[in-house]
Amino acid sequence: MPFTSRPYAGQRDLENLSTFLTQARSSIHNVHSLHVGDLTWQLSHMQAAFNPADIVQLSEDEYGRLTGFVLLYPAFGFFDLQVQMQRRGTALEEEMLAWTEQHLAAFRQQGNAGMLSTLVHEHDALRIALLEAHGYRKGDPWLYMQRSLTAPIPSAQLPPGFTVRHVTDEREAEARAAVLAAAFEAPVQTERYRQFMRAPGYRFELDLVAVAPDGRFGAFATCWIDPVNKVGQFEPVGTAPAFRRMGLGRAVLLEGMQQMKLQGAESVIVVVEEAEDAAHALYESVGLRPRWNLYTYSKGY
């Protein structure tokens, strides 16, 4: 069946990609698939410095139906590539991988990362074979962690004077951007965060913060819900250095699970590097458990 490839073209494509991801999650087995929250977070904040048309490529059949897509992360030389289950192992994947390598190589000329990398489910034999045939090699593991939200969720224990609540409105964009930057030792990007707050899928009531007695935000957890599969996700999660080892990260996660459960989610997931001992210890402290490994497959270019 013929297919065409084209760049991302706006809101309608975001809606179609979200539908594609929810349908994929309901049918996949031993295949890594992005959560709908990943898509919004990456396009609306993490990759906001790039034109979406330069980092998202769509594949469609002769009827204009989405058959796959590529999302590039140029600063990291990273990519996500997904196709319909029935098109895995076909020429479509080969062509999409070729597009990915060509375009990430172009970004390299602009001074970005010199490696190509992607995450693969540990039992995804088809994708592993494709990548190895193109020179990729297995690297570091990531943990796909999950927790049922039908089990009891304990209440958070906070230091005196601290509270956990959701972000109220765009007037808190500066404070919210500041704690995000502090947690990841990055520049504060207030306007970018304000724009992110206007993105489809972002909900103030699922953007949670731990607030110090003096009003500063000390920790945060942004929550996402796939309403079709009733799966929540944490992305991103962090604590400012001045507020670590106070239980604030655990507190925002527990409140996040409560809120996602109220919104209809039945489970929650997070993906974390296995080497990040503190991070997966935090997630395990609220009941998330590893379900399987994802491995980085990389090659130089």
PDB file of C-alpha atoms in Angstrom:
ATOM      1  CA  MET A   1       0.000   0.000   0.000  1.00  0.00           C
ATOM      2  CA  PRO A   2       1.491   3.412  -0.980  1.00  0.00           C
ATOM      3  CA  PHE A   3       2.262   6.041   1.604  1.00  0.00           C
ATOM      4  CA  THR A   4       3.436   9.624   1.641  1.00  0.00           C
ATOM      5  CA  SER A   5       5.631  11.526   4.069  1.00  0.00           C
ATOM      6  CA  ARG A   6       5.230  15.157   5.113  1.00  0.00           C
ATOM      7  CA  PRO A   7       6.206  17.525   7.936  1.00  0.00           C
ATOM      8  CA  TYR A   8       4.036  18.395  10.917  1.00  0.00           C
ATOM      9  CA  ALA A   9       1.574  21.147  10.054  1.00  0.00           C
ATOM     10  CA  GLY A  10      -0.158  22.240  13.264  1.00  0.00           C
ATOM     11  CA  GLN A  11      -3.020  21.598  15.663  1.00  0.00           C
ATOM     12  CA  ARG A  12      -4.857  19.058  13.520  1.00  0.00           C
ATOM     13  CA  ASP A  13      -1.738  16.937  13.315  1.00  0.00           C
ATOM     14  CA  LEU A  14      -1.280  17.085  17.096  1.00  0.00           C
ATOM     15  CA  GLU A  15      -4.820  15.783  17.522  1.00  0.00           C
ATOM     16  CA  ASN A  16      -4.194  12.987  15.010  1.00  0.00           C
ATOM     17  CA  LEU A  17      -0.909  12.055  16.695  1.00  0.00           C
ATOM     18  CA  SER A  18      -2.629  11.897  20.071  1.00  0.00           C
ATOM     19  CA  THR A  19      -5.290   9.590  18.643  1.00  0.00           C
ATOM     20  CA  PHE A  20      -2.588   7.473  17.012  1.00  0.00           C
ATOM     21  CA  LEU A  21      -0.788   7.067  20.345  1.00  0.00           C
ATOM     22  CA  THR A  22      -3.901   6.119  22.317  1.00  0.00           C
ATOM     23  CA  GLN A  23      -4.814   3.529  19.688  1.00  0.00           C
ATOM     24  CA  ALA A  24      -1.262   2.191  19.675  1.00  0.00           C
ATOM     25  CA  ARG A  25      -1.194   1.783  23.454  1.00  0.00           C
ATOM     26  CA  SER A  26      -4.342  -0.332  23.359  1.00  0.00           C
ATOM     27  CA  SER A  27      -2.889  -2.765  20.800  1.00  0.00           C
ATOM     28  CA  ILE A  28       0.865  -2.980  21.348  1.00  0.00           C
ATOM     29  CA  HIS A  29       2.773  -5.834  22.928  1.00  0.00           C
ATOM     30  CA  ASN A  30       6.509  -5.744  23.583  1.00  0.00           C
ATOM     31  CA  VAL A  31       6.768  -2.411  21.755  1.00  0.00           C
ATOM     32  CA  HIS A  32       7.728   0.944  23.239  1.00  0.00           C
ATOM     33  CA  SER A  33       5.090   3.606  22.583  1.00  0.00           C
ATOM     34  CA  LEU A  34       5.039   7.220  23.691  1.00  0.00           C
ATOM     35  CA  HIS A  35       2.349   8.324  26.116  1.00  0.00           C
ATOM     36  CA  VAL A  36       0.202  11.213  24.877  1.00  0.00           C
ATOM     37  CA  GLY A  37       1.779  13.311  27.639  1.00  0.00           C
ATOM     38  CA  ASP A  38       5.250  12.798  26.141  1.00  0.00           C
ATOM     39  CA  LEU A  39       4.061  14.301  22.882  1.00  0.00           C
ATOM     40  CA  THR A  40       2.601  17.454  24.415  1.00  0.00           C
ATOM     41  CA  TRP A  41       5.521  18.000  26.791  1.00  0.00           C
ATOM     42  CA  GLN A  42       8.120  17.610  24.059  1.00  0.00           C
ATOM     43  CA  LEU A  43       6.438  19.695  21.378  1.00  0.00           C
ATOM     44  CA  SER A  44       5.161  22.416  23.694  1.00  0.00           C
ATOM     45  CA  HIS A  45       8.146  22.849  25.985  1.00  0.00           C
ATOM     46  CA  MET A  46      11.248  20.694  25.634  1.00  0.00           C
ATOM     47  CA  GLN A  47      11.512  21.127  21.851  1.00  0.00           C
ATOM     48  CA  ALA A  48       9.858  24.560  21.695  1.00  0.00           C
ATOM     49  CA  ALA A  49      13.082  26.122  20.399  1.00  0.00           C
ATOM     50  CA  PHE A  50      12.609  24.169  17.160  1.00  0.00           C
ATOM     51  CA  ASN A  51      10.048  24.540  14.430  1.00  0.00           C
ATOM     52  CA  PRO A  52       7.776  21.468  14.806  1.00  0.00           C
ATOM     53  CA  ALA A  53       7.850  21.027  11.028  1.00  0.00           C
ATOM     54  CA  ASP A  54      11.609  20.404  11.301  1.00  0.00           C
ATOM     55  CA  ILE A  55      11.439  17.745  14.022  1.00  0.00           C
ATOM     56  CA  VAL A  56       8.179  15.860  13.365  1.00  0.00           C
ATOM     57  CA  GLN A  57       7.606  13.889  10.181  1.00  0.00           C
ATOM     58  CA  LEU A  58       4.327  12.103   9.468  1.00  0.00           C
ATOM     59  CA  SER A  59       3.589   9.136   7.218  1.00  0.00           C
ATOM     60  CA  GLU A  60       0.104   8.744   5.724  1.00  0.00           C
ATOM     61  CA  ASP A  61      -1.660   6.226   3.500  1.00  0.00           C
ATOM     62  CA  GLU A  62      -3.464   7.111   0.280  1.00  0.00           C
ATOM     63  CA  TYR A  63      -6.534   8.139   2.285  1.00  0.00           C
ATOM     64  CA  GLY A  64      -4.610  10.595   4.459  1.00  0.00           C
ATOM     65  CA  ARG A  65      -4.667   8.338   7.516  1.00  0.00           C
ATOM     66  CA  LEU A  66      -1.656   8.460   9.802  1.00  0.00           C
ATOM     67  CA  THR A  67       0.511   5.344   9.535  1.00  0.00           C
ATOM     68  CA  GLY A  68       3.540   6.470  11.536  1.00  0.00           C
ATOM     69  CA  PHE A  69       5.659   9.365  12.695  1.00  0.00           C
ATOM     70  CA  VAL A  70       9.136  10.417  13.784  1.00  0.00           C
ATOM     71  CA  LEU A  71       9.876  12.873  16.596  1.00  0.00           C
ATOM     72  CA  LEU A  72      13.420  14.241  16.749  1.00  0.00           C
ATOM     73  CA  TYR A  73      15.246  15.607  19.797  1.00  0.00           C
ATOM     74  CA  PRO A  74      18.062  17.455  18.003  1.00  0.00           C
ATOM     75  CA  ALA A  75      19.970  18.672  21.045  1.00  0.00           C
ATOM     76  CA  PHE A  76      20.422  15.065  22.177  1.00  0.00           C
ATOM     77  CA  GLY A  77      20.642  13.251  18.838  1.00  0.00           C
ATOM     78  CA  PHE A  78      17.631  11.268  20.034  1.00  0.00           C
ATOM     79  CA  PHE A  79      14.503  10.145  18.184  1.00  0.00           C
ATOM     80  CA  ASP A  80      11.223   8.297  18.590  1.00  0.00           C
ATOM     81  CA  LEU A  81       9.896   6.379  15.594  1.00  0.00           C
ATOM     82  CA  GLN A  82       6.499   4.686  15.640  1.00  0.00           C
ATOM     83  CA  VAL A  83       4.442   2.988  12.953  1.00  0.00           C
ATOM     84  CA  GLN A  84       1.182   1.066  12.927  1.00  0.00           C
ATOM     85  CA  MET A  85       1.587  -2.460  14.201  1.00  0.00           C
ATOM     86  CA  GLN A  86       0.743  -3.972  10.818  1.00  0.00           C
ATOM     87  CA  ARG A  87       3.470  -1.899   9.157  1.00  0.00           C
ATOM     88  CA  ARG A  88       6.284  -2.917  11.473  1.00  0.00           C
ATOM     89  CA  GLY A  89       9.111  -4.659   9.652  1.00  0.00           C
ATOM     90  CA  THR A  90       8.147  -3.087   6.313  1.00  0.00           C
ATOM     91  CA  ALA A  91       9.746  -0.605   3.929  1.00  0.00           C
ATOM     92  CA  LEU A  92       7.904   2.169   5.769  1.00  0.00           C
ATOM     93  CA  GLU A  93      10.124   1.771   8.826  1.00  0.00           C
ATOM     94  CA  GLU A  94      13.234   1.694   6.644  1.00  0.00           C
ATOM     95  CA  GLU A  95      12.265   4.928   4.904  1.00  0.00           C
ATOM     96  CA  MET A  96      11.360   6.676   8.147  1.00  0.00           C
ATOM     97  CA  LEU A  97      14.674   5.662   9.700  1.00  0.00           C
ATOM     98  CA  ALA A  98      16.504   7.002   6.644  1.00  0.00           C
ATOM     99  CA  TRP A  99      14.658  10.331   7.004  1.00  0.00           C
ATOM    100  CA  THR A 100      15.586  10.424  10.702  1.00  0.00           C
ATOM    101  CA  GLU A 101      19.280   9.860  10.106  1.00  0.00           C
ATOM    102  CA  GLN A 102      19.424  12.418   7.315  1.00  0.00           C
ATOM    103  CA  HIS A 103      17.735  15.130   9.357  1.00  0.00           C
ATOM    104  CA  LEU A 104      19.612  14.519  12.588  1.00  0.00           C
ATOM    105  CA  ALA A 105      22.841  14.650  10.588  1.00  0.00           C
ATOM    106  CA  ALA A 106      21.776  18.090   9.351  1.00  0.00           C
ATOM    107  CA  PHE A 107      21.287  19.229  12.937  1.00  0.00           C
ATOM    108  CA  ARG A 108      24.749  17.929  13.775  1.00  0.00           C
ATOM    109  CA  GLN A 109      26.176  20.374  11.260  1.00  0.00           C
ATOM    110  CA  GLN A 110      24.567  23.094  13.389  1.00  0.00           C
ATOM    111  CA  GLY A 111      26.600  21.954  16.407  1.00  0.00           C
ATOM    112  CA  ASN A 112      24.265  19.430  18.058  1.00  0.00           C
ATOM    113  CA  ALA A 113      24.938  15.902  19.332  1.00  0.00           C
ATOM    114  CA  GLY A 114      27.007  13.483  17.253  1.00  0.00           C
ATOM    115  CA  MET A 115      25.142  10.306  18.206  1.00  0.00           C
ATOM    116  CA  LEU A 116      21.848   8.831  17.031  1.00  0.00           C
ATOM    117  CA  SER A 117      19.885   7.167  19.823  1.00  0.00           C
ATOM    118  CA  THR A 118      16.436   5.761  20.500  1.00  0.00           C
ATOM    119  CA  LEU A 119      14.710   3.643  23.154  1.00  0.00           C
ATOM    120  CA  VAL A 120      13.569   0.101  22.379  1.00  0.00           C
ATOM    121  CA  HIS A 121      11.524  -2.401  24.400  1.00  0.00           C
ATOM    122  CA  GLU A 122      13.780  -5.237  25.526  1.00  0.00           C
ATOM    123  CA  HIS A 123      11.655  -7.835  23.663  1.00  0.00           C
ATOM    124  CA  ASP A 124      11.011  -5.860  20.451  1.00  0.00           C
ATOM    125  CA  ALA A 125      12.855  -8.200  18.112  1.00  0.00           C
ATOM    126  CA  LEU A 126      11.704  -6.457  14.922  1.00  0.00           C
ATOM    127  CA  ARG A 127      12.936  -3.016  15.910  1.00  0.00           C
ATOM    128  CA  ILE A 128      16.171  -4.380  17.363  1.00  0.00           C
ATOM    129  CA  ALA A 129      16.885  -6.227  14.099  1.00  0.00           C
ATOM    130  CA  LEU A 130      16.189  -3.088  12.060  1.00  0.00           C
ATOM    131  CA  LEU A 131      18.476  -0.939  14.154  1.00  0.00           C
ATOM    132  CA  GLU A 132      21.302  -3.472  14.346  1.00  0.00           C
ATOM    133  CA  ALA A 133      21.177  -3.853  10.569  1.00  0.00           C
ATOM    134  CA  HIS A 134      21.843  -0.114  10.364  1.00  0.00           C
ATOM    135  CA  GLY A 135      24.757  -0.151  12.778  1.00  0.00           C
ATOM    136  CA  TYR A 136      23.066   0.635  16.089  1.00  0.00           C
ATOM    137  CA  ARG A 137      24.312  -1.033  19.237  1.00  0.00           C
ATOM    138  CA  LYS A 138      22.634  -1.753  22.555  1.00  0.00           C
ATOM    139  CA  GLY A 139      23.425   0.651  25.370  1.00  0.00           C
ATOM    140  CA  ASP A 140      22.173   1.681  28.774  1.00  0.00           C
ATOM    141  CA  PRO A 141      18.843   0.465  30.195  1.00  0.00           C
ATOM    142  CA  TRP A 142      15.860   2.541  31.250  1.00  0.00           C
ATOM    143  CA  LEU A 143      13.081   1.319  33.531  1.00  0.00           C
ATOM    144  CA  TYR A 144       9.439   1.400  32.529  1.00  0.00           C
ATOM    145  CA  MET A 145       7.701   1.647  35.910  1.00  0.00           C
ATOM    146  CA  GLN A 146       3.999   1.281  36.643  1.00  0.00           C
ATOM    147  CA  ARG A 147       1.560   1.367  39.558  1.00  0.00           C
ATOM    148  CA  SER A 148      -2.109   0.534  39.793  1.00  0.00           C
ATOM    149  CA  LEU A 149      -4.256   3.393  41.039  1.00  0.00           C
ATOM    150  CA  THR A 150      -6.915   1.009  42.319  1.00  0.00           C
ATOM    151  CA  ALA A 151      -4.704   0.219  45.323  1.00  0.00           C
ATOM    152  CA  PRO A 152      -4.843   2.629  48.278  1.00  0.00           C
ATOM    153  CA  ILE A 153      -2.780   5.796  47.884  1.00  0.00           C
ATOM    154  CA  PRO A 154      -1.259   7.003  51.163  1.00  0.00           C
ATOM    155  CA  SER A 155      -1.351  10.619  52.261  1.00  0.00           C
ATOM    156  CA  ALA A 156       1.835  12.635  51.987  1.00  0.00           C
ATOM    157  CA  GLN A 157       3.798  13.673  55.052  1.00  0.00           C
ATOM    158  CA  LEU A 158       5.035  17.238  54.667  1.00  0.00           C
ATOM    159  CA  PRO A 159       7.426  19.374  56.741  1.00  0.00           C
ATOM    160  CA  PRO A 160       5.666  21.988  58.882  1.00  0.00           C
ATOM    161  CA  GLY A 161       4.343  24.907  56.842  1.00  0.00           C
ATOM    162  CA  PHE A 162       4.639  23.169  53.450  1.00  0.00           C
ATOM    163  CA  THR A 163       1.638  22.437  51.240  1.00  0.00           C
ATOM    164  CA  VAL A 164       0.990  20.633  47.951  1.00  0.00           C
ATOM    165  CA  ARG A 165      -1.401  22.110  45.418  1.00  0.00           C
ATOM    166  CA  HIS A 166      -1.814  22.581  41.694  1.00  0.00           C
ATOM    167  CA  VAL A 167      -0.688  25.626  39.739  1.00  0.00           C
ATOM    168  CA  THR A 168      -3.542  28.117  39.677  1.00  0.00           C
ATOM    169  CA  ASP A 169      -3.117  30.004  36.402  1.00  0.00           C
ATOM    170  CA  GLU A 170      -0.633  31.670  34.069  1.00  0.00           C
ATOM    171  CA  ARG A 171       0.264  34.243  36.712  1.00  0.00           C
ATOM    172  CA  GLU A 172       2.365  31.492  38.320  1.00  0.00           C
ATOM    173  CA  ALA A 173       4.331  30.786  35.147  1.00  0.00           C
ATOM    174  CA  GLU A 174       7.442  32.565  36.460  1.00  0.00           C
ATOM    175  CA  ALA A 175       7.548  30.625  39.729  1.00  0.00           C
ATOM    176  CA  ARG A 176       6.766  27.368  37.940  1.00  0.00           C
ATOM    177  CA  ALA A 177       9.468  27.934  35.337  1.00  0.00           C
ATOM    178  CA  ALA A 178      11.934  28.802  38.115  1.00  0.00           C
ATOM    179  CA  VAL A 179      11.530  25.528  40.014  1.00  0.00           C
ATOM    180  CA  LEU A 180      11.746  23.552  36.772  1.00  0.00           C
ATOM    181  CA  ALA A 181      15.002  25.312  35.917  1.00  0.00           C
ATOM    182  CA  ALA A 182      16.417  24.844  39.414  1.00  0.00           C
ATOM    183  CA  ALA A 183      15.663  21.115  39.438  1.00  0.00           C
ATOM    184  CA  PHE A 184      17.415  20.492  36.123  1.00  0.00           C
ATOM    185  CA  GLU A 185      20.099  23.194  36.431  1.00  0.00           C
ATOM    186  CA  ALA A 186      18.848  24.966  33.311  1.00  0.00           C
ATOM    187  CA  PRO A 187      18.029  28.562  32.375  1.00  0.00           C
ATOM    188  CA  VAL A 188      14.686  29.940  33.536  1.00  0.00           C
ATOM    189  CA  GLN A 189      12.319  30.171  30.559  1.00  0.00           C
ATOM    190  CA  THR A 190       9.213  31.884  31.861  1.00  0.00           C
ATOM    191  CA  GLU A 191       7.630  32.745  28.536  1.00  0.00           C
ATOM    192  CA  ARG A 192       8.167  29.248  27.190  1.00  0.00           C
ATOM    193  CA  TYR A 193       6.412  27.824  30.237  1.00  0.00           C
ATOM    194  CA  ARG A 194       3.568  30.291  29.838  1.00  0.00           C
ATOM    195  CA  GLN A 195       3.084  29.120  26.268  1.00  0.00           C
ATOM    196  CA  PHE A 196       3.227  25.521  27.440  1.00  0.00           C
ATOM    197  CA  MET A 197       0.336  26.270  29.832  1.00  0.00           C
ATOM    198  CA  ARG A 198      -1.755  27.067  26.739  1.00  0.00           C
ATOM    199  CA  ALA A 199      -0.941  23.793  24.992  1.00  0.00           C
ATOM    200  CA  PRO A 200      -3.667  21.240  24.236  1.00  0.00           C
ATOM    201  CA  GLY A 201      -3.651  18.577  26.931  1.00  0.00           C
ATOM    202  CA  TYR A 202      -2.059  20.752  29.617  1.00  0.00           C
ATOM    203  CA  ARG A 203      -4.285  21.063  32.690  1.00  0.00           C
ATOM    204  CA  PHE A 204      -3.545  23.334  35.644  1.00  0.00           C
ATOM    205  CA  GLU A 205      -5.102  20.847  38.044  1.00  0.00           C
ATOM    206  CA  LEU A 206      -2.535  18.229  36.993  1.00  0.00           C
ATOM    207  CA  ASP A 207       0.511  20.501  37.318  1.00  0.00           C
ATOM    208  CA  LEU A 208       1.387  19.990  40.975  1.00  0.00           C
ATOM    209  CA  VAL A 209       3.828  21.864  43.189  1.00  0.00           C
ATOM    210  CA  ALA A 210       5.077  21.689  46.762  1.00  0.00           C
ATOM    211  CA  VAL A 211       4.990  25.173  48.265  1.00  0.00           C
ATOM    212  CA  ALA A 212       7.331  26.362  51.024  1.00  0.00           C
ATOM    213  CA  PRO A 213       6.129  28.559  53.899  1.00  0.00           C
ATOM    214  CA  ASP A 214       7.639  31.589  52.127  1.00  0.00           C
ATOM    215  CA  GLY A 215       5.676  30.835  48.941  1.00  0.00           C
ATOM    216  CA  ARG A 216       8.527  29.403  46.873  1.00  0.00           C
ATOM    217  CA  PHE A 217       7.896  26.285  44.817  1.00  0.00           C
ATOM    218  CA  GLY A 218      10.201  23.500  46.011  1.00  0.00           C
ATOM    219  CA  ALA A 219       9.162  20.487  43.934  1.00  0.00           C
ATOM    220  CA  PHE A 220       6.821  19.626  41.081  1.00  0.00           C
ATOM    221  CA  ALA A 221       5.192  16.814  39.135  1.00  0.00           C
ATOM    222  CA  THR A 222       3.375  17.322  35.854  1.00  0.00           C
ATOM    223  CA  CYS A 223       0.723  14.671  35.265  1.00  0.00           C
ATOM    224  CA  TRP A 224      -0.864  13.485  32.037  1.00  0.00           C
ATOM    225  CA  ILE A 225      -3.787  11.170  31.356  1.00  0.00           C
ATOM    226  CA  ASP A 226      -4.510   8.960  28.379  1.00  0.00           C
ATOM    227  CA  PRO A 227      -8.317   8.938  28.747  1.00  0.00           C
ATOM    228  CA  VAL A 228      -8.846   6.051  26.339  1.00  0.00           C
ATOM    229  CA  ASN A 229      -6.512   3.590  28.053  1.00  0.00           C
ATOM    230  CA  LYS A 230      -6.922   5.234  31.486  1.00  0.00           C
ATOM    231  CA  VAL A 231      -3.167   5.432  31.960  1.00  0.00           C
ATOM    232  CA  GLY A 232      -1.563   8.376  33.733  1.00  0.00           C
ATOM    233  CA  GLN A 233       2.024   9.505  33.419  1.00  0.00           C
ATOM    234  CA  PHE A 234       4.481  11.650  35.363  1.00  0.00           C
ATOM    235  CA  GLU A 235       6.629  13.854  33.102  1.00  0.00           C
ATOM    236  CA  PRO A 236       8.561  15.786  34.276  1.00  0.00           C
ATOM    237  CA  VAL A 237       9.222  15.465  38.023  1.00  0.00           C
ATOM    238  CA  GLY A 238      11.817  17.388  39.988  1.00  0.00           C
ATOM    239  CA  THR A 239      12.910  19.078  43.200  1.00  0.00           C
ATOM    240  CA  ALA A 240      14.971  22.249  43.525  1.00  0.00           C
ATOM    241  CA  PRO A 241      18.353  21.602  45.200  1.00  0.00           C
ATOM    242  CA  ALA A 242      17.502  23.753  48.227  1.00  0.00           C
ATOM    243  CA  PHE A 243      14.481  21.546  48.994  1.00  0.00           C
ATOM    244  CA  ARG A 244      15.834  18.039  48.530  1.00  0.00           C
ATOM    245  CA  ARG A 245      15.675  15.309  51.194  1.00  0.00           C
ATOM    246  CA  MET A 246      12.506  16.812  52.651  1.00  0.00           C
ATOM    247  CA  GLY A 247       9.960  14.386  51.163  1.00  0.00           C
ATOM    248  CA  LEU A 248       8.576  16.967  48.736  1.00  0.00           C
ATOM    249  CA  GLY A 249       9.082  14.852  45.611  1.00  0.00           C
ATOM    250  CA  ARG A 250       7.194  11.989  47.197  1.00  0.00           C
ATOM    251  CA  ALA A 251       4.444  14.375  48.291  1.00  0.00           C
ATOM    252  CA  VAL A 252       3.768  15.741  44.799  1.00  0.00           C
ATOM    253  CA  LEU A 253       3.773  12.214  43.336  1.00  0.00           C
ATOM    254  CA  LEU A 254       1.209  10.995  45.859  1.00  0.00           C
ATOM    255  CA  GLU A 255      -1.013  13.999  45.237  1.00  0.00           C
ATOM    256  CA  GLY A 256      -0.579  13.488  41.502  1.00  0.00           C
ATOM    257  CA  MET A 257      -1.782   9.907  41.784  1.00  0.00           C
ATOM    258  CA  GLN A 258      -4.808  11.046  43.767  1.00  0.00           C
ATOM    259  CA  GLN A 259      -5.692  13.616  41.120  1.00  0.00           C
ATOM    260  CA  MET A 260      -5.192  11.233  38.198  1.00  0.00           C
ATOM    261  CA  LYS A 261      -7.354   8.647  39.928  1.00  0.00           C
ATOM    262  CA  LEU A 262     -10.102  11.252  40.391  1.00  0.00           C
ATOM    263  CA  GLN A 263      -9.855  11.996  36.657  1.00  0.00           C
ATOM    264  CA  GLY A 264     -10.418   8.344  35.738  1.00  0.00           C
ATOM    265  CA  ALA A 265      -6.900   6.920  35.417  1.00  0.00           C
ATOM    266  CA  GLU A 266      -6.512   3.329  36.600  1.00  0.00           C
ATOM    267  CA  SER A 267      -2.713   3.139  36.482  1.00  0.00           C
ATOM    268  CA  VAL A 268       0.278   5.453  36.248  1.00  0.00           C
ATOM    269  CA  ILE A 269       3.642   5.070  34.519  1.00  0.00           C
ATOM    270  CA  VAL A 270       7.027   6.726  34.457  1.00  0.00           C
ATOM    271  CA  VAL A 271      10.183   6.028  32.450  1.00  0.00           C
ATOM    272  CA  VAL A 272      13.521   6.600  34.183  1.00  0.00           C
ATOM    273  CA  GLU A 273      17.166   5.795  33.521  1.00  0.00           C
ATOM    274  CA  GLU A 274      18.233   2.761  35.534  1.00  0.00           C
ATOM    275  CA  ALA A 275      21.411   4.601  36.543  1.00  0.00           C
ATOM    276  CA  GLU A 276      19.328   7.312  38.233  1.00  0.00           C
ATOM    277  CA  ASP A 277      19.246   5.533  41.589  1.00  0.00           C
ATOM    278  CA  ALA A 278      17.672   8.428  43.486  1.00  0.00           C
ATOM    279  CA  ALA A 279      14.901   8.816  40.914  1.00  0.00           C
ATOM    280  CA  HIS A 280      13.779   5.206  40.806  1.00  0.00           C
ATOM    281  CA  ALA A 281      14.065   4.957  44.598  1.00  0.00           C
ATOM    282  CA  LEU A 282      11.665   7.900  44.769  1.00  0.00           C
ATOM    283  CA  TYR A 283       9.229   6.222  42.386  1.00  0.00           C
ATOM    284  CA  GLU A 284       9.433   2.932  44.249  1.00  0.00           C
ATOM    285  CA  SER A 285       8.634   4.798  47.485  1.00  0.00           C
ATOM    286  CA  VAL A 286       5.169   5.607  46.099  1.00  0.00           C
ATOM    287  CA  GLY A 287       4.536   2.108  44.770  1.00  0.00           C
ATOM    288  CA  LEU A 288       5.766   2.262  41.196  1.00  0.00           C
ATOM    289  CA  ARG A 289       7.527  -0.957  40.158  1.00  0.00           C
ATOM    290  CA  PRO A 290       9.627  -1.865  37.107  1.00  0.00           C
ATOM    291  CA  ARG A 291       7.581  -3.700  34.479  1.00  0.00           C
ATOM    292  CA  TRP A 292      10.226  -4.077  31.800  1.00  0.00           C
ATOM    293  CA  ASN A 293      13.434  -2.559  30.493  1.00  0.00           C
ATOM    294  CA  LEU A 294      13.880  -0.191  27.603  1.00  0.00           C
ATOM    295  CA  TYR A 295      17.337  -0.062  26.072  1.00  0.00           C
ATOM    296  CA  THR A 296      19.108   2.761  24.320  1.00  0.00           C
ATOM    297  CA  TYR A 297      20.265   1.800  20.832  1.00  0.00           C
ATOM    298  CA  SER A 298      22.857   4.204  19.432  1.00  0.00           C
ATOM    299  CA  LYS A 299      25.389   4.805  16.693  1.00  0.00           C
ATOM    300  CA  GLY A 300      27.720   7.636  15.766  1.00  0.00           C
ATOM    301  CA  TYR A 301      27.165   9.767  12.703  1.00  0.00           C
TER     302      TYR A 301
END
